[in-house]
Coordinates of C-alpha atoms in Angstrom, one line a residue:
M194 CA -15.4 -23.9 167.6
A195 CA -14.8 -26.0 164.5
L196 CA -13.2 -29.3 163.6
A197 CA -10.0 -29.4 161.6
N198 CA -8.4 -32.3 159.7
N199 CA -4.9 -31.3 160.9
T200 CA -2.7 -34.4 161.0
G201 CA 0.3 -32.4 162.2
E202 CA 3.8 -33.7 162.9
V203 CA 4.9 -36.2 165.6
E204 CA 5.6 -34.2 168.8
P205 CA 9.0 -34.4 170.4
V206 CA 9.2 -36.6 173.5
D207 CA 8.7 -34.7 176.7
P208 CA 12.1 -34.9 178.5
Q209 CA 10.3 -35.1 181.9
Q210 CA 8.5 -38.3 180.8
P211 CA 10.4 -41.6 180.8
A212 CA 10.7 -43.1 177.4
E213 CA 9.2 -46.5 176.8
G214 CA 12.7 -48.0 176.9
D215 CA 13.9 -46.2 180.0
K216 CA 14.6 -49.0 182.4
Q217 CA 14.7 -46.8 185.4
G218 CA 11.3 -45.3 184.7
M219 CA 9.6 -48.5 183.6
P220 CA 9.0 -50.0 187.1
I221 CA 7.5 -46.7 188.2
L222 CA 5.2 -46.6 185.2
M223 CA 4.2 -50.2 185.7
V224 CA 3.2 -49.6 189.4
G225 CA 1.3 -46.5 188.3
A226 CA -0.5 -48.5 185.6
L227 CA -1.6 -51.0 188.3
G228 CA -3.3 -48.2 190.2
V229 CA -5.0 -46.4 187.3
V230 CA -5.3 -48.8 184.4
Y231 CA -6.1 -52.0 186.1
G232 CA -8.2 -50.9 189.1
D233 CA -11.5 -51.8 187.4
I234 CA -10.6 -55.2 186.0
G235 CA -8.6 -56.0 189.2
T236 CA -11.7 -55.8 191.4
S237 CA -13.8 -58.1 189.2
P238 CA -12.9 -61.3 191.1
I239 CA -15.0 -60.0 194.0
Y240 CA -18.2 -60.6 192.1
A241 CA -17.7 -62.0 188.6
F242 CA -17.2 -65.7 189.4
R243 CA -20.0 -65.5 192.0
E244 CA -22.5 -64.0 189.6
A245 CA -21.6 -66.5 186.9
L246 CA -22.2 -69.4 189.2
H247 CA -25.4 -68.0 190.5
A248 CA -26.6 -67.9 186.9
S249 CA -26.1 -71.6 186.8
G250 CA -28.3 -72.3 189.8
E251 CA -28.1 -72.6 193.6
A252 CA -26.1 -75.9 193.4
V253 CA -23.6 -76.2 190.7
S254 CA -21.9 -79.4 189.3
R255 CA -18.3 -80.0 188.5
S256 CA -18.9 -79.4 184.8
D257 CA -20.6 -76.1 185.6
V258 CA -17.5 -74.9 187.6
L259 CA -15.1 -76.0 184.9
G260 CA -17.3 -74.5 182.2
V261 CA -17.6 -71.1 183.9
L262 CA -13.8 -71.0 184.7
S263 CA -13.0 -71.9 181.1
L264 CA -15.2 -69.1 179.8
I265 CA -13.6 -66.6 182.1
V266 CA -10.1 -67.7 181.2
W267 CA -10.7 -67.5 177.5
A268 CA -12.7 -64.2 177.8
L269 CA -9.6 -62.7 179.5
T270 CA -7.3 -64.2 176.8
L271 CA -9.3 -63.2 173.7
I272 CA -10.7 -59.8 174.8
V273 CA -7.9 -58.4 176.9
T274 CA -4.7 -60.2 175.8
V275 CA -5.5 -60.5 172.0
K276 CA -7.9 -57.7 171.2
Y277 CA -6.7 -54.9 173.5
V278 CA -3.1 -55.7 174.3
A279 CA -2.1 -57.0 170.8
F280 CA -4.2 -54.8 168.5
V281 CA -6.2 -51.9 170.0
L282 CA -3.2 -50.5 172.0
R283 CA -1.4 -50.1 168.7
A284 CA -4.1 -47.7 167.4
D285 CA -2.9 -44.7 169.3
N286 CA -3.6 -41.2 168.2
K287 CA -0.3 -39.3 168.9
G288 CA 0.1 -41.4 172.0
E289 CA -3.5 -40.9 173.2
G290 CA -6.3 -43.6 173.4
G291 CA -10.0 -43.9 174.1
T292 CA -13.2 -44.0 172.0
L293 CA -13.0 -40.4 170.8
S294 CA -9.3 -40.7 170.0
L295 CA -10.0 -43.8 167.9
M296 CA -12.9 -42.0 166.3
A297 CA -10.7 -39.0 165.3
L298 CA -8.0 -41.4 164.0
A299 CA -10.6 -43.3 161.9
R300 CA -12.1 -40.0 160.5
M301 CA -8.7 -38.8 159.4
A302 CA -8.0 -42.2 157.8
Y303 CA -11.4 -42.5 156.0
P304 CA -12.8 -39.0 155.5
K305 CA -15.6 -40.3 153.2
G306 CA -17.2 -42.0 156.1
A307 CA -16.7 -39.2 158.5
T308 CA -20.4 -38.9 159.4
V309 CA -20.9 -42.6 160.0
I310 CA -17.7 -42.8 162.0
L311 CA -18.9 -39.8 164.1
G312 CA -22.1 -41.6 164.9
I313 CA -20.2 -44.7 166.0
G314 CA -17.9 -42.6 168.1
L315 CA -20.9 -40.9 169.7
C316 CA -22.4 -44.2 170.6
G317 CA -19.2 -45.4 172.2
A318 CA -18.7 -42.2 174.2
A319 CA -22.4 -42.2 175.4
L320 CA -22.0 -45.8 176.5
F321 CA -18.9 -45.0 178.5
F322 CA -20.8 -42.5 180.6
G323 CA -23.2 -45.3 181.5
D324 CA -20.2 -47.3 182.6
A325 CA -18.8 -44.4 184.6
I326 CA -22.0 -44.2 186.7
I327 CA -22.4 -48.0 187.3
T328 CA -18.8 -49.0 188.0
P329 CA -18.3 -47.0 191.3
A330 CA -21.7 -48.2 192.6
V331 CA -21.2 -52.0 191.9
S332 CA -17.5 -52.0 192.8
V333 CA -17.7 -50.3 196.2
L334 CA -21.0 -52.0 197.1
S335 CA -19.5 -55.4 196.4
A336 CA -16.5 -54.8 198.6
V337 CA -18.5 -53.5 201.6
E338 CA -20.8 -56.5 201.3
G339 CA -17.8 -58.5 202.5
L340 CA -18.7 -57.2 206.0
E341 CA -21.8 -59.5 205.8
V342 CA -19.4 -62.5 205.7
V343 CA -17.7 -61.2 208.9
T344 CA -21.0 -61.0 210.7
P345 CA -24.6 -60.8 209.4
A346 CA -25.1 -57.9 211.9
F347 CA -23.6 -55.6 209.3
D348 CA -26.3 -56.3 206.7
P349 CA -28.4 -53.2 207.5
Y350 CA -25.4 -50.9 207.3
V351 CA -23.9 -52.0 203.9
V352 CA -25.8 -49.3 201.9
P353 CA -25.2 -46.5 204.4
I354 CA -21.5 -47.3 204.6
T355 CA -21.2 -47.5 200.8
L356 CA -22.9 -44.1 200.5
L357 CA -20.4 -42.6 203.0
I358 CA -17.4 -44.0 201.2
L359 CA -18.8 -42.7 197.8
A360 CA -19.5 -39.3 199.3
G361 CA -16.0 -39.0 200.5
L362 CA -14.6 -40.2 197.2
F363 CA -16.5 -37.6 195.2
S364 CA -15.9 -34.8 197.7
V365 CA -12.1 -35.1 197.4
Q366 CA -12.1 -34.9 193.6
R367 CA -11.6 -31.2 193.7
F368 CA -8.2 -31.7 195.2
G369 CA -7.1 -33.7 192.1
S370 CA -6.0 -37.3 191.8
G371 CA -2.3 -36.5 191.8
K372 CA -2.2 -36.0 195.6
V373 CA -3.5 -39.5 196.3
A374 CA -2.3 -41.3 193.1
V375 CA 1.1 -42.0 194.8
V376 CA -0.6 -44.6 197.0
F377 CA -2.8 -46.1 194.2
G378 CA -0.1 -48.2 192.6
P379 CA 1.3 -49.7 195.8
V380 CA -2.1 -50.5 197.2
M381 CA -3.1 -52.2 193.9
L382 CA 0.2 -54.1 193.9
V383 CA -0.6 -55.5 197.4
W384 CA -4.2 -56.2 196.1
F385 CA -3.0 -58.3 193.1
V386 CA -0.4 -60.1 195.1
S387 CA -3.0 -61.0 197.7
L388 CA -5.4 -62.2 195.0
G389 CA -2.7 -64.5 193.6
M390 CA -1.5 -65.8 197.0
V391 CA -5.1 -66.6 198.2
G392 CA -6.0 -68.3 194.9
L393 CA -2.8 -70.3 194.9
S394 CA -3.3 -71.5 198.5
H395 CA -6.7 -72.9 197.5
L396 CA -5.6 -74.6 194.3
V397 CA -4.6 -77.6 196.5
D398 CA -8.3 -78.0 197.4
D399 CA -8.9 -79.4 194.0
P400 CA -6.0 -79.0 191.5
S401 CA -8.2 -80.5 188.7
V402 CA -9.7 -77.0 188.2
L403 CA -6.7 -76.3 186.0
L404 CA -8.3 -78.4 183.3
A405 CA -10.5 -75.4 182.7
I406 CA -7.6 -74.0 180.6
N407 CA -8.8 -76.4 177.9
P408 CA -11.5 -74.5 175.9
Y409 CA -13.3 -77.8 175.5
Y410 CA -15.0 -77.2 178.8
A411 CA -16.3 -73.8 177.8
V412 CA -17.7 -75.2 174.5
Y413 CA -19.2 -78.2 176.3
Y414 CA -20.9 -76.0 178.9
L415 CA -22.3 -73.7 176.2
A416 CA -23.6 -76.7 174.1
T417 CA -25.1 -78.7 177.0
T418 CA -26.9 -75.8 178.8
P419 CA -27.8 -73.4 176.1
T420 CA -30.5 -71.5 178.0
G421 CA -28.6 -71.2 181.3
A422 CA -25.3 -70.6 179.5
F423 CA -26.7 -67.6 177.7
I424 CA -27.4 -65.9 181.1
T425 CA -24.0 -67.1 182.5
V426 CA -22.1 -65.6 179.6
G427 CA -23.6 -62.2 180.5
A428 CA -22.2 -62.7 184.1
V429 CA -18.9 -64.0 182.8
F430 CA -18.4 -60.7 181.0
L431 CA -18.0 -59.0 184.4
A432 CA -14.6 -60.6 184.5
V433 CA -13.3 -58.4 181.7
T434 CA -15.1 -55.1 182.5
G435 CA -12.3 -52.6 182.8
A436 CA -10.5 -53.9 179.7
E437 CA -11.4 -50.7 177.9
A438 CA -9.3 -48.8 180.5
L439 CA -6.2 -50.2 179.0
Y440 CA -6.9 -48.0 175.9
V441 CA -8.5 -45.0 177.6
D442 CA -5.4 -44.5 179.8
L443 CA -2.9 -45.2 177.1
G444 CA -1.7 -41.6 177.1
H445 CA -0.8 -41.6 180.8
F446 CA 1.7 -44.5 180.7
G447 CA 2.4 -45.6 177.1
R448 CA 1.9 -49.0 175.6
K449 CA 4.9 -50.9 177.0
P450 CA 4.3 -50.4 180.7
I451 CA 0.6 -51.4 180.3
V452 CA 1.5 -54.5 178.3
L453 CA 4.3 -55.6 180.7
T454 CA 2.1 -55.0 183.8
W455 CA -0.7 -57.2 182.2
F456 CA 1.6 -60.1 181.5
W457 CA 3.8 -60.0 184.6
V458 CA 1.3 -59.1 187.3
V459 CA -2.4 -58.7 186.5
F460 CA -3.1 -61.7 184.2
P461 CA -1.4 -64.4 186.3
C462 CA -2.9 -63.0 189.6
L463 CA -6.4 -62.9 188.1
L464 CA -6.1 -66.4 186.8
L465 CA -4.8 -67.7 190.2
C466 CA -7.7 -66.0 192.0
Y467 CA -10.4 -67.4 189.7
F468 CA -8.9 -70.9 189.8
G469 CA -8.7 -70.7 193.6
Q470 CA -12.3 -69.7 193.8
G471 CA -13.3 -72.6 191.6
A472 CA -11.3 -75.1 193.7
F473 CA -12.9 -73.7 196.8
V474 CA -16.4 -74.1 195.4
L475 CA -15.7 -77.7 194.3
S476 CA -14.3 -78.6 197.7
H477 CA -17.3 -77.2 199.5
G478 CA -20.2 -79.0 197.8
G479 CA -20.7 -76.6 194.9
K480 CA -23.0 -74.2 196.8
P481 CA -21.4 -70.7 196.3
E482 CA -22.7 -67.7 198.2
N483 CA -19.8 -65.3 198.2
P484 CA -16.7 -67.5 197.4
F485 CA -14.2 -64.6 197.2
F486 CA -14.6 -63.7 200.8
Q487 CA -15.6 -67.1 202.1
M488 CA -12.2 -68.6 200.9
M489 CA -10.3 -66.1 203.0
P490 CA -8.6 -67.3 206.2
E491 CA -10.5 -66.0 209.2
W492 CA -7.6 -63.8 210.4
A493 CA -7.4 -62.2 206.9
L494 CA -11.1 -61.6 206.3
V495 CA -11.4 -58.1 207.9
P496 CA -8.1 -56.9 206.4
M497 CA -9.1 -58.2 203.0
V498 CA -12.5 -56.4 203.2
I499 CA -10.6 -53.2 204.0
L500 CA -8.1 -53.8 201.1
A501 CA -11.0 -54.7 198.7
T502 CA -12.8 -51.5 199.6
A503 CA -9.6 -49.5 199.0
A504 CA -9.2 -51.3 195.6
T505 CA -12.7 -50.6 194.6
V506 CA -12.4 -46.9 195.5
I507 CA -9.2 -46.8 193.3
A508 CA -11.1 -48.5 190.5
S509 CA -13.9 -46.0 190.9
Q510 CA -11.4 -43.1 190.8
S511 CA -10.1 -44.4 187.5
V512 CA -13.6 -44.3 185.9
I513 CA -14.4 -40.9 187.3
S514 CA -11.1 -39.5 186.0
G515 CA -11.9 -41.1 182.7
A516 CA -15.3 -39.3 182.7
F517 CA -13.5 -36.0 183.1
S518 CA -11.1 -36.7 180.3
L519 CA -13.7 -37.9 177.9
T520 CA -15.9 -34.9 178.6
R521 CA -13.1 -32.6 177.9
Q522 CA -12.4 -34.4 174.6
A523 CA -16.1 -34.1 173.7
V524 CA -16.1 -30.4 174.5
Q525 CA -12.9 -29.8 172.4
L526 CA -14.4 -31.7 169.5
N527 CA -17.6 -29.6 169.8
L528 CA -19.8 -32.6 170.8
L529 CA -20.8 -30.9 174.1
P530 CA -21.1 -27.3 175.3
R531 CA -18.2 -25.7 177.1
I532 CA -17.9 -27.0 180.7
E533 CA -15.9 -25.5 183.5
V534 CA -12.5 -27.2 183.8
Q535 CA -10.3 -26.8 186.8
H536 CA -6.6 -27.9 186.6
T537 CA -5.5 -29.6 189.8
S538 CA -1.8 -29.9 188.9
E539 CA 0.8 -27.3 187.9
S540 CA 2.9 -29.9 186.1
Q541 CA 0.4 -32.5 184.7
L542 CA -2.0 -31.2 182.1
G543 CA -4.2 -34.3 182.2
Q544 CA -5.1 -33.9 185.9
I545 CA -8.4 -32.0 185.8
Y546 CA -11.6 -31.6 187.8
M547 CA -15.0 -30.7 186.4
P548 CA -17.4 -29.7 189.2
R549 CA -20.6 -30.2 187.1
V550 CA -19.6 -33.6 185.8
N551 CA -18.5 -34.7 189.3
L552 CA -21.9 -33.7 190.7
I553 CA -23.9 -35.5 188.0
V554 CA -21.9 -38.7 188.3
A555 CA -22.1 -38.6 192.1
L556 CA -25.8 -38.2 192.2
G557 CA -26.2 -41.0 189.6
V558 CA -24.0 -43.4 191.5
M559 CA -25.7 -42.8 194.8
L560 CA -29.2 -43.2 193.3
L561 CA -28.1 -46.6 191.9
V562 CA -26.8 -47.7 195.3
V563 CA -30.0 -46.8 197.1
G564 CA -32.3 -48.0 194.3
F565 CA -30.7 -51.5 193.8
G566 CA -29.3 -52.1 197.3
S567 CA -26.9 -54.9 196.4
S568 CA -24.1 -55.6 194.0
S569 CA -25.9 -58.7 192.7
A570 CA -28.9 -56.6 191.6
L571 CA -26.6 -54.0 190.1
A572 CA -24.7 -56.6 188.2
S573 CA -27.7 -56.9 185.9
A574 CA -27.3 -53.3 185.0
Y575 CA -23.6 -53.7 184.5
G576 CA -22.4 -55.0 181.1
I577 CA -24.6 -53.5 178.4
S578 CA -22.7 -50.2 178.3
V579 CA -19.3 -51.9 178.4
T580 CA -20.1 -54.5 175.8
G581 CA -21.6 -51.9 173.5
E582 CA -18.6 -49.7 173.9
M583 CA -16.3 -52.6 173.0
L584 CA -18.4 -53.3 169.9
M585 CA -18.0 -49.7 168.8
T586 CA -14.2 -50.0 169.4
T587 CA -14.1 -53.1 167.1
I588 CA -15.8 -51.3 164.3
L589 CA -13.6 -48.2 164.5
L590 CA -10.5 -50.5 164.8
F591 CA -11.5 -52.2 161.5
V592 CA -11.6 -48.8 159.8
V593 CA -8.1 -47.9 161.2
M594 CA -6.7 -51.4 160.2
R595 CA -8.0 -51.1 156.7
A596 CA -7.7 -47.3 155.9
R597 CA -4.7 -46.2 158.0
W598 CA -2.6 -49.3 158.4
T599 CA -3.6 -50.5 154.9
W600 CA -3.8 -54.1 156.0
P601 CA -5.2 -56.6 153.5
I602 CA -9.0 -56.8 153.6
G603 CA -8.9 -60.5 154.5
V604 CA -6.7 -59.9 157.6
A605 CA -8.6 -56.8 158.8
L606 CA -12.0 -58.3 158.2
G607 CA -11.1 -61.6 159.8
L608 CA -9.9 -60.0 163.0
A609 CA -12.9 -57.6 163.1
L610 CA -15.3 -60.6 162.6
L611 CA -13.5 -62.6 165.4
F612 CA -13.7 -59.7 167.9
G613 CA -17.1 -58.6 166.6
V614 CA -18.7 -62.1 167.2
I615 CA -17.3 -62.2 170.7
D616 CA -18.4 -58.7 171.5
S617 CA -21.8 -59.3 170.0
G618 CA -22.2 -62.5 171.9
F619 CA -21.5 -60.7 175.2
F620 CA -23.7 -57.8 174.2
L621 CA -26.7 -60.1 173.4
A622 CA -26.2 -62.0 176.6
N623 CA -26.4 -58.7 178.6
V624 CA -29.3 -57.3 176.6
V625 CA -31.7 -59.9 178.0
K626 CA -31.1 -58.3 181.4
V627 CA -32.7 -55.0 180.3
M628 CA -35.7 -55.4 182.6
E629 CA -33.6 -56.5 185.6
G630 CA -31.5 -53.4 185.5
G631 CA -29.9 -53.1 182.1
W632 CA -32.3 -50.3 181.4
V633 CA -30.0 -48.1 183.5
S634 CA -27.1 -48.4 181.0
I635 CA -29.4 -47.9 178.0
S636 CA -31.1 -44.8 179.6
V637 CA -27.8 -43.1 180.5
A638 CA -26.4 -43.8 177.1
C639 CA -29.5 -42.5 175.3
I640 CA -29.6 -39.4 177.4
M641 CA -25.9 -38.6 176.7
G642 CA -26.4 -39.5 173.0
L643 CA -29.4 -37.2 172.7
I644 CA -27.5 -34.3 174.4
M645 CA -24.5 -34.7 172.0
V646 CA -26.6 -35.1 168.9
T647 CA -28.7 -32.1 169.9
W648 CA -25.6 -30.0 170.5
I649 CA -24.0 -30.9 167.2
R650 CA -27.2 -30.4 165.2
G651 CA -28.2 -27.1 167.0
S652 CA -24.7 -25.7 166.6
R653 CA -24.7 -26.4 162.9
L654 CA -28.2 -24.8 162.5
L655 CA -27.1 -21.8 164.5
F656 CA -23.9 -21.4 162.4
D657 CA -25.8 -21.6 159.1
K658 CA -28.5 -19.2 160.3
T659 CA -26.0 -16.5 161.5
R660 CA -23.8 -16.9 158.5
K661 CA -26.6 -15.9 156.1
N662 CA -26.9 -12.5 157.8
E663 CA -23.1 -11.9 158.0
V664 CA -21.0 -9.8 155.7
P665 CA -17.9 -11.3 154.0
L666 CA -14.9 -10.1 156.0
D667 CA -12.8 -9.3 153.0
F668 CA -15.5 -7.1 151.5
L669 CA -16.0 -5.2 154.8
A670 CA -12.2 -4.8 155.3
G671 CA -11.8 -3.4 151.8
N672 CA -14.6 -0.8 152.3
L673 CA -13.3 0.3 155.7
A674 CA -9.8 0.7 154.2
K675 CA -11.1 3.0 151.5
K676 CA -13.4 5.0 153.9
Q677 CA -12.0 4.8 157.3
P678 CA -14.2 5.5 160.4
N679 CA -12.7 7.2 163.4
L680 CA -9.7 5.2 164.6
V681 CA -8.8 4.7 168.2
P682 CA -5.4 3.4 169.5
G683 CA -4.9 -0.1 170.5
T684 CA -5.8 -3.6 169.3
A685 CA -9.2 -5.2 169.1
I686 CA -9.5 -9.0 168.9
F687 CA -12.8 -10.4 167.7
L688 CA -13.5 -14.1 168.5
T689 CA -15.5 -15.9 165.9
S690 CA -16.1 -19.5 164.6
D691 CA -16.3 -18.3 161.0
P692 CA -13.1 -16.5 160.0
L693 CA -14.5 -15.6 156.5
S694 CA -17.3 -13.5 157.8
A695 CA -17.3 -10.3 159.8
P696 CA -18.0 -11.1 163.4
T697 CA -21.3 -10.0 164.9
A698 CA -19.4 -8.1 167.6
L699 CA -17.5 -6.1 165.0
M700 CA -20.7 -5.2 163.1
H701 CA -22.4 -4.0 166.2
S702 CA -19.4 -2.1 167.4
L703 CA -19.3 -0.2 164.1
K704 CA -23.0 0.4 164.2
H705 CA -23.2 1.7 167.7
Y706 CA -19.8 3.2 168.5
K707 CA -18.9 4.4 164.9
V708 CA -15.2 3.8 165.7
L709 CA -12.5 1.2 164.7
H710 CA -9.3 0.2 166.4
E711 CA -6.0 0.8 164.7
Q712 CA -5.4 -3.0 164.7
N713 CA -8.2 -5.5 164.3
V714 CA -7.7 -9.2 164.6
I715 CA -10.3 -11.8 163.6
L716 CA -9.5 -14.7 165.8
S717 CA -10.7 -18.3 165.4
V718 CA -10.0 -21.2 167.7
V719 CA -9.9 -24.6 165.9
T720 CA -9.7 -28.1 167.4
A721 CA -7.5 -30.6 165.5
Q722 CA -8.3 -34.3 165.4
Q723 CA -5.2 -35.1 167.3
P724 CA -4.5 -34.9 171.1
K725 CA -1.9 -32.1 171.1
V726 CA -0.6 -29.6 168.6
P727 CA 3.1 -28.4 168.7
D728 CA 3.8 -24.7 169.1
S729 CA 5.2 -24.7 165.6
E730 CA 1.7 -25.4 164.2
R731 CA -0.3 -23.5 166.9
V732 CA -0.7 -20.1 165.0
K733 CA -1.6 -19.2 161.5
M734 CA -1.5 -15.5 160.6
E735 CA -2.9 -13.8 157.5
T736 CA -2.8 -10.0 156.8
I737 CA -5.9 -8.7 155.1
N738 CA -4.9 -5.1 154.9
D739 CA -3.4 -2.4 157.2
L740 CA -6.5 -2.5 159.5
F741 CA -7.3 -6.2 159.6
M742 CA -5.5 -9.5 160.2
R743 CA -6.9 -13.0 160.4
V744 CA -5.4 -15.3 163.1
T745 CA -6.2 -19.0 163.6
L746 CA -5.2 -20.8 166.8
T747 CA -5.2 -24.6 166.7
F748 CA -5.4 -26.8 169.8
G749 CA -5.5 -30.5 170.2
Y750 CA -8.6 -32.1 171.7
M751 CA -6.7 -33.0 174.9
E752 CA -5.5 -29.5 175.4
H753 CA -7.2 -26.7 177.3
P754 CA -7.2 -23.5 175.1
N755 CA -5.2 -20.7 176.5
I756 CA -5.5 -17.7 174.1
P757 CA -3.1 -15.3 175.7
R758 CA -0.3 -17.9 175.9
A759 CA -0.9 -18.9 172.2
L760 CA -0.9 -15.2 171.2
A761 CA 2.6 -14.9 172.7
I762 CA 3.7 -17.1 169.8
C763 CA 2.6 -14.4 167.4
R764 CA 5.2 -12.0 168.8
K765 CA 7.9 -14.4 167.4
K766 CA 6.2 -14.2 164.0
G767 CA 6.4 -10.4 163.9
W768 CA 3.0 -9.3 165.3
K769 CA 3.8 -6.7 167.9
F770 CA 1.0 -5.9 170.4
D771 CA 0.6 -4.9 174.0
I772 CA -1.9 -7.0 176.0
M773 CA -2.7 -4.1 178.2
T774 CA -4.0 -2.0 175.2
T775 CA -5.8 -5.0 173.7
S776 CA -9.5 -5.6 174.0
F777 CA -11.2 -8.9 173.3
F778 CA -14.7 -8.6 171.8
L779 CA -17.1 -11.6 172.2
S780 CA -20.6 -12.0 170.8
R781 CA -23.1 -13.2 173.4
R782 CA -26.2 -14.7 171.7
S783 CA -29.6 -14.8 173.3
L784 CA -31.3 -17.7 171.7
K785 CA -35.1 -18.0 171.1
A786 CA -36.9 -21.2 169.9
S787 CA -38.4 -21.1 166.5
P788 CA -40.9 -23.5 164.8
N789 CA -38.8 -23.2 161.5
S790 CA -35.4 -24.1 163.0
G791 CA -35.3 -27.6 161.4
M792 CA -35.5 -29.3 164.8
P793 CA -38.5 -30.2 166.9
M794 CA -39.5 -27.5 169.4
W795 CA -38.5 -29.7 172.4
Q796 CA -35.0 -30.2 170.9
D797 CA -34.8 -26.4 170.3
R798 CA -35.4 -25.8 173.9
L799 CA -32.9 -28.5 174.9
F800 CA -30.2 -26.9 172.8
I801 CA -31.0 -23.4 174.2
G802 CA -30.7 -24.9 177.7
L803 CA -27.4 -26.5 176.9
A804 CA -26.1 -23.2 175.4
R805 CA -27.1 -21.2 178.5
S806 CA -25.4 -23.8 180.7
A807 CA -22.1 -23.5 178.8
A808 CA -19.1 -22.1 180.7
D809 CA -18.2 -18.5 180.1
A810 CA -16.0 -18.1 177.0
T811 CA -13.7 -15.7 178.9
E812 CA -12.9 -18.3 181.6
Y813 CA -12.8 -21.2 179.1
F814 CA -10.2 -19.5 176.8
Q815 CA -8.4 -18.1 179.8
I816 CA -8.7 -14.5 178.6
P817 CA -8.0 -11.7 181.1
T818 CA -11.5 -10.6 182.4
G819 CA -10.5 -6.9 182.5
R820 CA -9.8 -6.9 178.7
V821 CA -13.2 -8.4 177.6
V822 CA -16.1 -6.6 176.0
E823 CA -19.3 -8.7 175.4
I824 CA -21.9 -7.5 172.9
G825 CA -25.3 -9.3 173.0
T826 CA -27.5 -10.2 170.1
Q827 CA -30.8 -12.1 169.9
V828 CA -31.1 -15.0 167.5
A829 CA -34.1 -17.2 166.7
I830 CA -33.1 -20.7 165.8

């Protein structure tokens, strides 16, 4: 599979999807966005304010509370409202968002820096996987810890209950999120309304907390307590984790519903909750333990723990679904080997399930819960991956602003520096927590980065090595046309990543069987750097001679390749064939490590292991199994 710089045309609007201006569809999209987009950031009040105050000491002063609140308010304003809502959401790639979408957009806009941009995109994608493992663990664990506020007797059961909830969450992934998504939005709507009402009810405890809207208190806090403030900033960042979901899930809802939901529901409810927690702490002597649950009325405590647990499960679902989508994008862009994809909906292409990814994430999450044991301990591991990913987004956004939007260098650089300084500050504040748990994020990101780099490098070396031994297709086709071997009826389709060279399967077929089909098609599957490709651009056909034809099928990186369905388009272009008399020939390579491959021996073995773990090409390309012939070859890389 190869990359293609195919910009394509703007796709027509799906008539089944409500347009951004559709007033009837907008409320439905907004409620849906609450359940999918804002699940992560919506559960941050459970632990963000608590951890920020704990960083200031056991007993906090009035200036500490106002300083922390001011930092949270302005973090939400600058990072979410200004950076993501006002700018990043505009950088959509044919309606799709996310790190790899932004990377593809930047590569198209600035091809000279394609290699560097690829590296930045890889870093962002690798860091997201770290976030995907930590988010479910810290979110669900923090909600279940609310049982300790009900009665300390629940303390020994917090971890086991968390593990049971997580096991249930990962076990139902195979059924697809669509069957439970209908309740996600309404539950999160109740959650956000509850946050706002509880926070508003406690504002009367000390209305002066509203002074924290003034950024003076944030600046004063940072200036007067530089050492403690640096640690506090790392905890404050917990309030904006999940902001990246606004961009990742852009393709599901569109920009307008996400923006309206933020301003009408999420932002005001979050602010009310944080201000309410601040007023509660000030009115109770400035000794916070778990202010979010402590400020609940006694009658509402158990229902709120249940609602918080449901909200954190929804937040975890969003990240897990994001991991599936990002993995599929990485596979389509040839950054990872083929991985089994199961579609869980007949109508929604984006609803997918990846058994292997689900298992790996589940094991990672449960190991974190058992290893750290509390959300406070896990909070130290949370932050590095998200801040790093946001920093990569800022860099890629600058490339898009300058190269694609052609903004003046002063405007683009000024915004990039503003966002970059904020992101870098949060990143450095979280880096100091490496030994306390931050090593988890770095380890996961490094492992994923190593896997992707190894796959990219190994694939290129393998391609170059096999290409040296291959015969130019035009040369072979010309010779076979002059001196034809025995012809058998039917059509043979040879899959290859190099349409200019004769496929290995074709050469071995001629060598061993001494026959050739009446029609021979050299088929290549190409991934465009755009989410979807319209049918009008799906197929490219080229006749070489009476015996051979070259066909290129182009798919977007958000699409799952279906070769038979794509070949049906060829009928409309004049190529007549019968699928029942068509055979698909695939080359199956048996790889052997070689000291002269250009990679260290350990990386050779890692690449070979990844290649062996790749999903079967027949299933991946959805080719009828009864029409496939595989021919094996041995290659030393």
